[in-house]
Coordinates of C-alpha atoms in Angstrom, one line a residue:
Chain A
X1350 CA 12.6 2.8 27.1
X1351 CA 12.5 1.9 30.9
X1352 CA 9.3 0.8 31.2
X1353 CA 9.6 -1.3 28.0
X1354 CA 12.5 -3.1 30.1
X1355 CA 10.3 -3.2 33.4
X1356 CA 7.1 -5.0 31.7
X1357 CA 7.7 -8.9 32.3
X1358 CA 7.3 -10.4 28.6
X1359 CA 5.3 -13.6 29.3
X1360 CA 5.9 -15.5 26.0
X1361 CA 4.5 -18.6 27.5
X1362 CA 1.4 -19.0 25.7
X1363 CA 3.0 -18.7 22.2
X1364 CA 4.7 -22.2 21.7
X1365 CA 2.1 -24.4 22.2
X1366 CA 0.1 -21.5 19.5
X1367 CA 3.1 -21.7 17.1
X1368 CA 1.0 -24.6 14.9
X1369 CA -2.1 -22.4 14.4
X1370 CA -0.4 -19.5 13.8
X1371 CA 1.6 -21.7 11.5
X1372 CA -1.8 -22.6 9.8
X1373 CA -2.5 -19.0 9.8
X1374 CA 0.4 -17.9 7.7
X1375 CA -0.1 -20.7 5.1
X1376 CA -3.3 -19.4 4.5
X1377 CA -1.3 -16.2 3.8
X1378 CA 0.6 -17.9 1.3
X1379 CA -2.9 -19.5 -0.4
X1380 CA -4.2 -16.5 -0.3
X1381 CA -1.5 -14.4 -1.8
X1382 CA -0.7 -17.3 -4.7
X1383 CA -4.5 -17.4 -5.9
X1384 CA -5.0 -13.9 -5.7
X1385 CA -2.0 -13.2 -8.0
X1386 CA -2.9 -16.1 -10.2
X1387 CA -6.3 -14.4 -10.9
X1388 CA -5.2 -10.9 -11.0
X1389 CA -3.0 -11.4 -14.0
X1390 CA -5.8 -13.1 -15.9
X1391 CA -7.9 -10.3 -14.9
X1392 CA -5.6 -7.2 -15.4
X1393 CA -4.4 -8.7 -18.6
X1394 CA -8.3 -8.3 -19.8
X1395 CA -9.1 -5.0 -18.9
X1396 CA -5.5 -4.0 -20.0
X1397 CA -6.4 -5.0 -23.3
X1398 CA -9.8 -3.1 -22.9
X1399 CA -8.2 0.3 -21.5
X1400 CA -6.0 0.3 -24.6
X1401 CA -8.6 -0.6 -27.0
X1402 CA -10.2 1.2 -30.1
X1403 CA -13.6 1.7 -28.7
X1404 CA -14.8 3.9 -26.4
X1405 CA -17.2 2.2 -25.3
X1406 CA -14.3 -0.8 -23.9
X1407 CA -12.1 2.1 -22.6
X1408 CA -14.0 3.9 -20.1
X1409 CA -15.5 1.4 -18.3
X1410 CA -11.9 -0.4 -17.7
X1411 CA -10.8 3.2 -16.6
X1412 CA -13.7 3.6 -14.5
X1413 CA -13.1 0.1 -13.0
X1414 CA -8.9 0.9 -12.5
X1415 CA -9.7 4.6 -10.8
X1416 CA -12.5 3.6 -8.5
X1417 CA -10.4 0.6 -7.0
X1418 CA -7.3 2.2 -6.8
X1419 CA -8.4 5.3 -5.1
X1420 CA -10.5 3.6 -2.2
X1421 CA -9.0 1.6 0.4
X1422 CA -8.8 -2.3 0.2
X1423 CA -10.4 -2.0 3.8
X1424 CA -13.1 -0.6 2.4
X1425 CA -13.6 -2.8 -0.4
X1426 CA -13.6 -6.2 1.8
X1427 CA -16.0 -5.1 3.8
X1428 CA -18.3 -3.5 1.1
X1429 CA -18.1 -7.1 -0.3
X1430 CA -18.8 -8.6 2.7
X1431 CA -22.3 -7.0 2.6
X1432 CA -23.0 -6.9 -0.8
X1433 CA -22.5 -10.4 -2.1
X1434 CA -24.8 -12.3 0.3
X1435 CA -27.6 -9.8 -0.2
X1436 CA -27.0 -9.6 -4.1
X1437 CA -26.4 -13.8 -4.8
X1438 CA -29.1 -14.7 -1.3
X1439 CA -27.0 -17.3 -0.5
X1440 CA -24.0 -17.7 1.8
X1441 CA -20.6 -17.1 0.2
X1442 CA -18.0 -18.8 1.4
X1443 CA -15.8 -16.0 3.1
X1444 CA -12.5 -17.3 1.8
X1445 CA -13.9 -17.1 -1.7
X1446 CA -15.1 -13.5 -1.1
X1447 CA -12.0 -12.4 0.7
X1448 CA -10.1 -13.6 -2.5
X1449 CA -12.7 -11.7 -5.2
X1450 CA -11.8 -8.6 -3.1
X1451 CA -8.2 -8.9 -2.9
X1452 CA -8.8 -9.8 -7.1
X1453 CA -10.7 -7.2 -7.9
X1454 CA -8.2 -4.6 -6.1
X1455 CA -4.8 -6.4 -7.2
X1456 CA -5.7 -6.3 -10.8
X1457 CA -7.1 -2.5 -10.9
X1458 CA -3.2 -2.0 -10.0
X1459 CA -2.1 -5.2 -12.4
X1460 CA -3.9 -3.2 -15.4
X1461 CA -2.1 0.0 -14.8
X1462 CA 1.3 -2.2 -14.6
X1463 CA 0.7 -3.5 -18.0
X1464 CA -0.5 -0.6 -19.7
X1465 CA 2.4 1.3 -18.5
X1466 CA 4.9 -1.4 -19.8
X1467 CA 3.2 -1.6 -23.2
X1468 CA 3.3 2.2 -23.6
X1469 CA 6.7 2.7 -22.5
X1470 CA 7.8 0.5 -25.4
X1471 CA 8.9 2.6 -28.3
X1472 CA 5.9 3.6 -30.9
X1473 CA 8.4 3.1 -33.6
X1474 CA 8.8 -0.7 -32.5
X1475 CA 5.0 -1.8 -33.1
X1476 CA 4.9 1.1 -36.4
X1477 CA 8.0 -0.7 -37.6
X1478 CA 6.4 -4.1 -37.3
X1479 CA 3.2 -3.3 -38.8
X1480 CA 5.3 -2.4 -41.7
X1481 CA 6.6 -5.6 -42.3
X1482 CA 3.4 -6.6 -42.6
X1483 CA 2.3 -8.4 -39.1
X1484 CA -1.2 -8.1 -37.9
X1485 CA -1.8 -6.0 -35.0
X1486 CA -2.0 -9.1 -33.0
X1487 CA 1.6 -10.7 -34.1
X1488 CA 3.4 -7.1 -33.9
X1489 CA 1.8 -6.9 -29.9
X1490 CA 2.8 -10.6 -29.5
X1491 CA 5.8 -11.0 -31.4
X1492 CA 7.7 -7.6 -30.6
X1493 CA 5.9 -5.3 -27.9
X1494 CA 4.9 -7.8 -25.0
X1495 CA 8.9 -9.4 -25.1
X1496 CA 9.9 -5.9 -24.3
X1497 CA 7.3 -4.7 -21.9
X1498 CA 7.9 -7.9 -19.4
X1499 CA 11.4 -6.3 -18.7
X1500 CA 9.9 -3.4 -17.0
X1501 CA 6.7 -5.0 -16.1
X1502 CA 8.2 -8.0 -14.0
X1503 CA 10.2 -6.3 -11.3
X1504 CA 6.9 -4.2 -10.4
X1505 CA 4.8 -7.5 -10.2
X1506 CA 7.2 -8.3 -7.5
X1507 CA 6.4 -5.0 -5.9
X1508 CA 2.5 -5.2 -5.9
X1509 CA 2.9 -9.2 -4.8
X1510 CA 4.9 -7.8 -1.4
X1511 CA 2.3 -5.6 -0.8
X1512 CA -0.6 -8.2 -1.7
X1513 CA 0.9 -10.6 0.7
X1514 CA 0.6 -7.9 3.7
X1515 CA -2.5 -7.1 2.4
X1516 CA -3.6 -10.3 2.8
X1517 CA -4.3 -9.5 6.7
X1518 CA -6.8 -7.6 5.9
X1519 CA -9.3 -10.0 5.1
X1520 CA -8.8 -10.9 8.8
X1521 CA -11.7 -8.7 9.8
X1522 CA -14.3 -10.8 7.6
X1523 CA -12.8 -14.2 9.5
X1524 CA -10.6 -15.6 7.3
X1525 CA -8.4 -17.8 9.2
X1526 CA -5.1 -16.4 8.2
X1527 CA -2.0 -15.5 9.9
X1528 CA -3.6 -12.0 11.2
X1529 CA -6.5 -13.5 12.1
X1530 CA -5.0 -16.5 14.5
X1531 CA -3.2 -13.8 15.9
X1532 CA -6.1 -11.3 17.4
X1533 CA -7.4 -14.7 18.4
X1534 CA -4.8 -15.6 20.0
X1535 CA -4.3 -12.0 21.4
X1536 CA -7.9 -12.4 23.1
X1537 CA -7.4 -15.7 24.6
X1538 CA -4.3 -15.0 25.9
X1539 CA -4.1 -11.9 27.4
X1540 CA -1.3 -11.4 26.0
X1541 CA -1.6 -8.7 23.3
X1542 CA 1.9 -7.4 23.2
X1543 CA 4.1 -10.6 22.8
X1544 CA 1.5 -12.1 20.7
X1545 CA 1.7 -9.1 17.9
X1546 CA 5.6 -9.1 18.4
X1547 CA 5.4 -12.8 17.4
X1548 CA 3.5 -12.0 14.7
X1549 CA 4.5 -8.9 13.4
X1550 CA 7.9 -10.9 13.2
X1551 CA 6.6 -13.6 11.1
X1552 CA 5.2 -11.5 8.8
X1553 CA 8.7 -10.2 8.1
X1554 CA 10.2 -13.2 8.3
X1555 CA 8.2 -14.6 5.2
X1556 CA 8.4 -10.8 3.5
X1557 CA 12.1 -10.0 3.7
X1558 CA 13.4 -12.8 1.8
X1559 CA 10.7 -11.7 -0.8
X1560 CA 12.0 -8.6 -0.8
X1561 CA 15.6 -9.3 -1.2
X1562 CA 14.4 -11.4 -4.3
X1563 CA 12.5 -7.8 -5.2
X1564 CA 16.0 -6.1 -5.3
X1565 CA 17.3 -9.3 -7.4
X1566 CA 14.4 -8.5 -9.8
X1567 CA 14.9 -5.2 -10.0
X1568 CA 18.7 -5.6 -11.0
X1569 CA 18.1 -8.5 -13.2
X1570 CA 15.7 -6.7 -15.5
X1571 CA 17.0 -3.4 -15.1
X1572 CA 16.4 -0.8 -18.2
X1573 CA 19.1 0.4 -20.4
X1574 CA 17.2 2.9 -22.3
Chain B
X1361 CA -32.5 2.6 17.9
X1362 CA -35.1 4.7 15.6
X1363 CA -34.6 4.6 12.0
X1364 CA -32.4 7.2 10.8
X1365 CA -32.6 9.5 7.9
X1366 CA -30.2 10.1 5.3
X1367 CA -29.2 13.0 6.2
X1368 CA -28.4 12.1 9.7
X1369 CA -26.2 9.2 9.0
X1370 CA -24.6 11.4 6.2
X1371 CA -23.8 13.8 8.7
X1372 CA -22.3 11.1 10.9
X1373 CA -19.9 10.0 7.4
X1374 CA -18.6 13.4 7.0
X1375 CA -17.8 13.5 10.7
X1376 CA -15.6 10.6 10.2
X1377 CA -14.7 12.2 7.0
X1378 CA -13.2 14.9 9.1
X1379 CA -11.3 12.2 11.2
X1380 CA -10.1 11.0 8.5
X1381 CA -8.5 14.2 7.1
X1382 CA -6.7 15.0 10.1
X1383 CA -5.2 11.7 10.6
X1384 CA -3.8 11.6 7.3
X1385 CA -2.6 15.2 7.1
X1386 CA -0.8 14.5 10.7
X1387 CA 0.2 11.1 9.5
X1388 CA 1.6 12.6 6.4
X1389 CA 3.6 15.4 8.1
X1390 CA 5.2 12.7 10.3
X1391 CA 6.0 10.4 7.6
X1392 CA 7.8 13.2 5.7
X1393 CA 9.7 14.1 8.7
X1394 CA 10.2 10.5 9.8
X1395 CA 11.2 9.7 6.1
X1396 CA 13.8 12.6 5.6
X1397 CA 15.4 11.5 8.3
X1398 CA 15.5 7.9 7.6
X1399 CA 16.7 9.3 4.3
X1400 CA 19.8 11.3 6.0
X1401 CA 20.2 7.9 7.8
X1402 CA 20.5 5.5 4.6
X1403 CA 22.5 7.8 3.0
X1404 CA 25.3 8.6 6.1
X1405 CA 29.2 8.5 5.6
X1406 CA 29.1 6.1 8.5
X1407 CA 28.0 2.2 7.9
X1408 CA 26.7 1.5 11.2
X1409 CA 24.4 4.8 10.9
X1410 CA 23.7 3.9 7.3
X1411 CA 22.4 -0.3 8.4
X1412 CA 20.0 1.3 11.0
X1413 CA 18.7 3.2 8.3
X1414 CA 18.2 0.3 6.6
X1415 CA 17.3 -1.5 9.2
X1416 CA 14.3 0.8 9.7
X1417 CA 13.2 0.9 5.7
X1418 CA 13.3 -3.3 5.4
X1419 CA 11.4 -3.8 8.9
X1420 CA 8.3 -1.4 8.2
X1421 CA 8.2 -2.2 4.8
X1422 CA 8.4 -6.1 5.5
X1423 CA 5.1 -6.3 8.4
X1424 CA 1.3 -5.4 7.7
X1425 CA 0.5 -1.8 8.9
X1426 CA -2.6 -4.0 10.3
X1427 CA 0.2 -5.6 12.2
X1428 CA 2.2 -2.9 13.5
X1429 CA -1.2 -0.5 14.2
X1430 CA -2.0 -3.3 16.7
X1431 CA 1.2 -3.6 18.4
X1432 CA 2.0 -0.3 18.9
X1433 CA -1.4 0.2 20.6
X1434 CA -1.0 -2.2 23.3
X1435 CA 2.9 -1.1 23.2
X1436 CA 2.9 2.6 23.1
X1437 CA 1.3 3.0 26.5
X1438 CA 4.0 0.2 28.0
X1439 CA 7.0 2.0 26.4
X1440 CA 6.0 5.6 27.8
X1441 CA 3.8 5.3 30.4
X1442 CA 1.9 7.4 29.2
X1443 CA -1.8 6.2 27.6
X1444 CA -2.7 8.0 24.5
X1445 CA -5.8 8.1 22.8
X1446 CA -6.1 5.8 20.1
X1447 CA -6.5 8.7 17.3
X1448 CA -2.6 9.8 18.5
X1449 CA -1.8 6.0 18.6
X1450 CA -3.3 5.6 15.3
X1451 CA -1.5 8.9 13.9
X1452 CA 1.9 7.5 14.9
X1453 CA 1.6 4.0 13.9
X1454 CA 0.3 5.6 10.1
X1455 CA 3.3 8.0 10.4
X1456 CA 6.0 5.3 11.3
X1457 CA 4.4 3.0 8.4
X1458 CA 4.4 5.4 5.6
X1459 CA 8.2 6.9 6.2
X1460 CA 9.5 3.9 5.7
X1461 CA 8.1 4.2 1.7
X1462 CA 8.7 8.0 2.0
X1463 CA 12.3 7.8 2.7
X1464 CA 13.0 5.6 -0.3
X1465 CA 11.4 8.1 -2.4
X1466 CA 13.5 10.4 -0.8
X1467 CA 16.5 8.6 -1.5
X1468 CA 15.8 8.0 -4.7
X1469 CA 14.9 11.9 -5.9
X1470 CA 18.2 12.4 -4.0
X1471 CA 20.4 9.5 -6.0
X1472 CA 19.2 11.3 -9.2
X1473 CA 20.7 14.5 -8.7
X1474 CA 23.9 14.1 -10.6
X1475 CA 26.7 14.0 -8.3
X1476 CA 28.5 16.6 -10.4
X1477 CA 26.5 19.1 -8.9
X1478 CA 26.7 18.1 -5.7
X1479 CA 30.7 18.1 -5.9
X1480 CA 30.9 21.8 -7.8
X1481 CA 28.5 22.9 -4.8
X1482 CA 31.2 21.8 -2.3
X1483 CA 34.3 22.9 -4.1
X1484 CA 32.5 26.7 -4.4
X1485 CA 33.3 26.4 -0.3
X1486 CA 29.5 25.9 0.5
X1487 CA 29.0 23.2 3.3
X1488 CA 27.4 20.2 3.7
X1489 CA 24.0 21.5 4.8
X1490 CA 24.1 24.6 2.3
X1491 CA 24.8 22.2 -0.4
X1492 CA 21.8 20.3 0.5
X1493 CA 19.4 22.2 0.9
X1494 CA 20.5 25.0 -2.0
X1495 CA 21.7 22.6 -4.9
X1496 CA 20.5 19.2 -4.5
X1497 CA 17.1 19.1 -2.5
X1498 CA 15.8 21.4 -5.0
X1499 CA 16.4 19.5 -7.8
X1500 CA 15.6 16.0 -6.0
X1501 CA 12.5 17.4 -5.3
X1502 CA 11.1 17.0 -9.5
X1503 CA 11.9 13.6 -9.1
X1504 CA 10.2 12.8 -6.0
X1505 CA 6.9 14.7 -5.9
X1506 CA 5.1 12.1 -8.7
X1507 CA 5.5 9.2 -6.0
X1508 CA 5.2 11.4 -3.4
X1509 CA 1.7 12.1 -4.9
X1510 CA 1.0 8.6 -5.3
X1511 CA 2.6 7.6 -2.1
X1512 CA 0.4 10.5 -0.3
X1513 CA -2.5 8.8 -1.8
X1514 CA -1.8 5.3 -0.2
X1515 CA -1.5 6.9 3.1
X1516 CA -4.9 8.4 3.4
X1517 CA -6.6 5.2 1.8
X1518 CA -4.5 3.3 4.9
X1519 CA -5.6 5.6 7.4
X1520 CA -8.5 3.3 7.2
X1521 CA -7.1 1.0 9.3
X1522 CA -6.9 2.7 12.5
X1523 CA -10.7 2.4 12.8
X1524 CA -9.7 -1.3 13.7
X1525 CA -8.0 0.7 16.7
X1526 CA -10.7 2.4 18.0
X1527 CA -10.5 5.8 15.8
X1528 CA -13.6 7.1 14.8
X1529 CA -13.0 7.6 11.4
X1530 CA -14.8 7.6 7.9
X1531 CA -14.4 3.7 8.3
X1532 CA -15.6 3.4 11.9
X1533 CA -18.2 5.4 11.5
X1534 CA -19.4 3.5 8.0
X1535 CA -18.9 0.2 10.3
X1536 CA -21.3 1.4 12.8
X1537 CA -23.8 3.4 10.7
X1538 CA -23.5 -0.2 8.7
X1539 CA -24.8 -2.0 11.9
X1540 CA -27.3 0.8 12.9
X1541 CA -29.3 1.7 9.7
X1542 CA -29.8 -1.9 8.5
X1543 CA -28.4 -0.5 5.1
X1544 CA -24.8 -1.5 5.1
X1545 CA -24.7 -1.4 1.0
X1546 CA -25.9 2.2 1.4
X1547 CA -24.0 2.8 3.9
X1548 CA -20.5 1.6 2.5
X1549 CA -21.1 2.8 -1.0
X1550 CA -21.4 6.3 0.6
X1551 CA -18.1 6.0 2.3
X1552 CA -16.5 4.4 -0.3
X1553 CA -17.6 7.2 -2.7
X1554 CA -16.3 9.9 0.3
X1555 CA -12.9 8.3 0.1
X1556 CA -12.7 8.1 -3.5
X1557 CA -14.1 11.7 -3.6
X1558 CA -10.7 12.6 -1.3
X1559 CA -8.5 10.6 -3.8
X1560 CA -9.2 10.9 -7.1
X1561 CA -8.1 14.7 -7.2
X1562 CA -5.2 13.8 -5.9
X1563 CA -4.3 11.0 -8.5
X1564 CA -5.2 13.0 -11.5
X1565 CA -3.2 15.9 -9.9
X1566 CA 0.1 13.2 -10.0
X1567 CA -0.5 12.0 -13.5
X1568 CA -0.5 15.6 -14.4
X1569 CA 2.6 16.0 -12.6
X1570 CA 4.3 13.2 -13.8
X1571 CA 3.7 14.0 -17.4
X1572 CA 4.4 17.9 -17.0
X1573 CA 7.9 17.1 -15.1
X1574 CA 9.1 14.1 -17.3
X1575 CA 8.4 16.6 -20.5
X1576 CA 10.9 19.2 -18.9
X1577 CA 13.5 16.5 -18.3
X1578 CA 13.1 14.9 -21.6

């Protein structure tokens, strides 16, 4: 602990760097909102494919949810970062590749989050309604979905914490958000140490309030089984 | 810089495969340890004791590893005076990272023990410790190896991160074979393919888990 005491903090540089770093961290935010916006869409599709009749819609949704949830995100930027240029021969905009990343690996865990909810609602509930006659369709609609979204909700808010800390991953392919500004900064300044503090302590102070809402969410739809 | 054959840059992969393994099997045994005792924290009689705890849980949980990887490099060396190498830099950051989710699954396994058996424990004269580690950890332990599993499996796909430190890891060495070979695709799908090859057992071995224990419970 001594020596932590004996460096001499120099936060000097970091006022006059608040407004990029500012700029930084509403990227953050863009990114976060239009990757969650998109991954619902998508995990909502291959949620309906995974629990579908045919075979031939079910495995490639489970290859799809397996593959991307058991390599890292890291791994997965960068793989894109490669790939998409080569594949399309024109320049992708990094912001729009950073964000069909995050998509692709939010939603392989957005699928799973519906499934579960859906199968966790009682057989008998759907049988039930299918007797009185609704279509498949109207019974998932009508009675299934309005009881999966209590469980499903409070573990959206769990995989949108972790998506916006994820988000400073795409850093490394130069997207200009908050983690990005920061190594920047980092470089230009010298000042490694106080620069990350800085940082590392806006991250949590845009996450902790998030998470206190988690714990809200978490209450609020609690399950009484 | 010859062209290289695939063998020779799969050779360089598994290197960094190996890298890989041992930071996340040293990154796991911290984060247990770390994460028990976090645990013991959140859960003390005392309130002071018990908002450290908590203190710890909400502050990892609540920053990027990316984040906190970077600092403690540049900080680690300033707070010890000593310099480590960035693998045991990397190792620790990992290991302080991960606890903080370990000790909530912890906690939890350890809130579903019902406290009936906890009390009979105590009132058969057994202490605190023999209580804990005879009646309730045992039983905890059902509850928490599922996320354990899953939490285990985050860890290692992390570790990836401390290539961004300077660790020469399945990541690193995909990074630089990526720049070398001029066959980043290749290159990347390989590693990508290595990772998932590490994972996958390990998911199906916690769905199996998860339905075998929740079907003894039931």
């Amino acid at each position: 602990m001594r020596s932590l005491f004996a460096y001499t903090w120099d936060f000097e540089a970091i006022p006059d760097a608040m407004p990029l770093l500012l700029e930084g961290a509403w990227m953050t935010v863009k990114l976060t909102v239009i990757t969650m916006v998109l991954s619902l869409v998508l995990g909502f599709v291959v949620c309906v494919m995974r629990l579908s009749r045919y075979r031939a819609l079910r495995w490639p949704a489970y290859a799809y949810t397996e593959l991307f949830r058991t390599t890292p995100l890291l791994v997965q930027i960068i793989w894109f970062f490669f790939v998409l240029p080569k594949t399309f021969d024109i320049n992708i905009d990094v912001f729009a590749m950073g964000v069909l990343a995050l998509t692709l690996n939010v939603s392989a865990f957005v699928t799973e989050i519906f499934r579960a909810g859906i199968q966790s609602v009682d057989r008998g509930q759907r049988e039930a309604a299918l007797s009185t006659g609704m279509t498949e369709w109207v019974a998932m609609r009508r009675i299934v979905i309005p009881q999966a979204v209590r469980r499903v909700v409070p573990l959206l808010g769990a995989v949108w914490i972790s998506l916006f800390k994820d988000t400073s991953l795409v850093a490394v392919i130069g997207i200009h958000e908050l983690m990005f500004e920061g190594r920047e900064l980092a470089l230009a300044t010298y000042r490694p140490v106080e620069t990350f503090t800085v940082v590392s302590l806006l991250y949590f102070a845009l996450t902790y309030p998030q998470s206190l809402g988690l714990n809200w969410l978490y209450e609020r739809y609690r399950v009484v089984d | 810089m010859g062209a290289l054959s695939f063998s020779d840059y799969f050779r360089l992969l598994i290197d960094g495969l190996e890298i890989t393994i041992v930071v996340s099997v040293f990154g796991l045994i911290g984060a247990v340890v770390i994460g028990l005792t976090v645990a013991t924290l959140r859960m003390s009689r005392f309130r002071l004791v018990r908002f450290l705890g908590g203190l710890y849980i909400d502050f990892f949980r609540s920053t990027p590893l990316f984040a906190q990887l970077l600092w403690l490099f540049y900080v680690l060396p300033i707070l010890t005076g000593f310099s480590f190498s960035a693998q045991v830099a990397g190792t620790i950051g990992l290991a302080l990272y991960e606890a903080a989710f370990f000790a909530e699954i912890f906690r939890a396994g350890i809130l579903a023990v019902p406290r009936g058996q906890r009390e009979a424990a105590l009132s058969t004269g057994m202490t605190r410790v023999q209580t804990s580690r005879r009646i309730v950890l045992p039983q905890a332990i059902r509850t928490m190896l599922p996320p354990g599993t899953s939490a285990t499996v985050t860890l290692i796909k992390d570790s990836s991160l401390v290539s961004f430190v300077g660790v020469t890891d399945l990541l690193y060495q995909a990074n630089s074979l990526a720049a070398v070979t001029l066959d980043p695709i290749g290159v990347l799908t390989v590693a990508a393919l290595l990772y998932f090859a590490l994972c996958y057992p390990i998911t199906v071995a916690a769905n199996w888990m998860q339905r075998r224990l929740t079907l003894k419970t039931a």
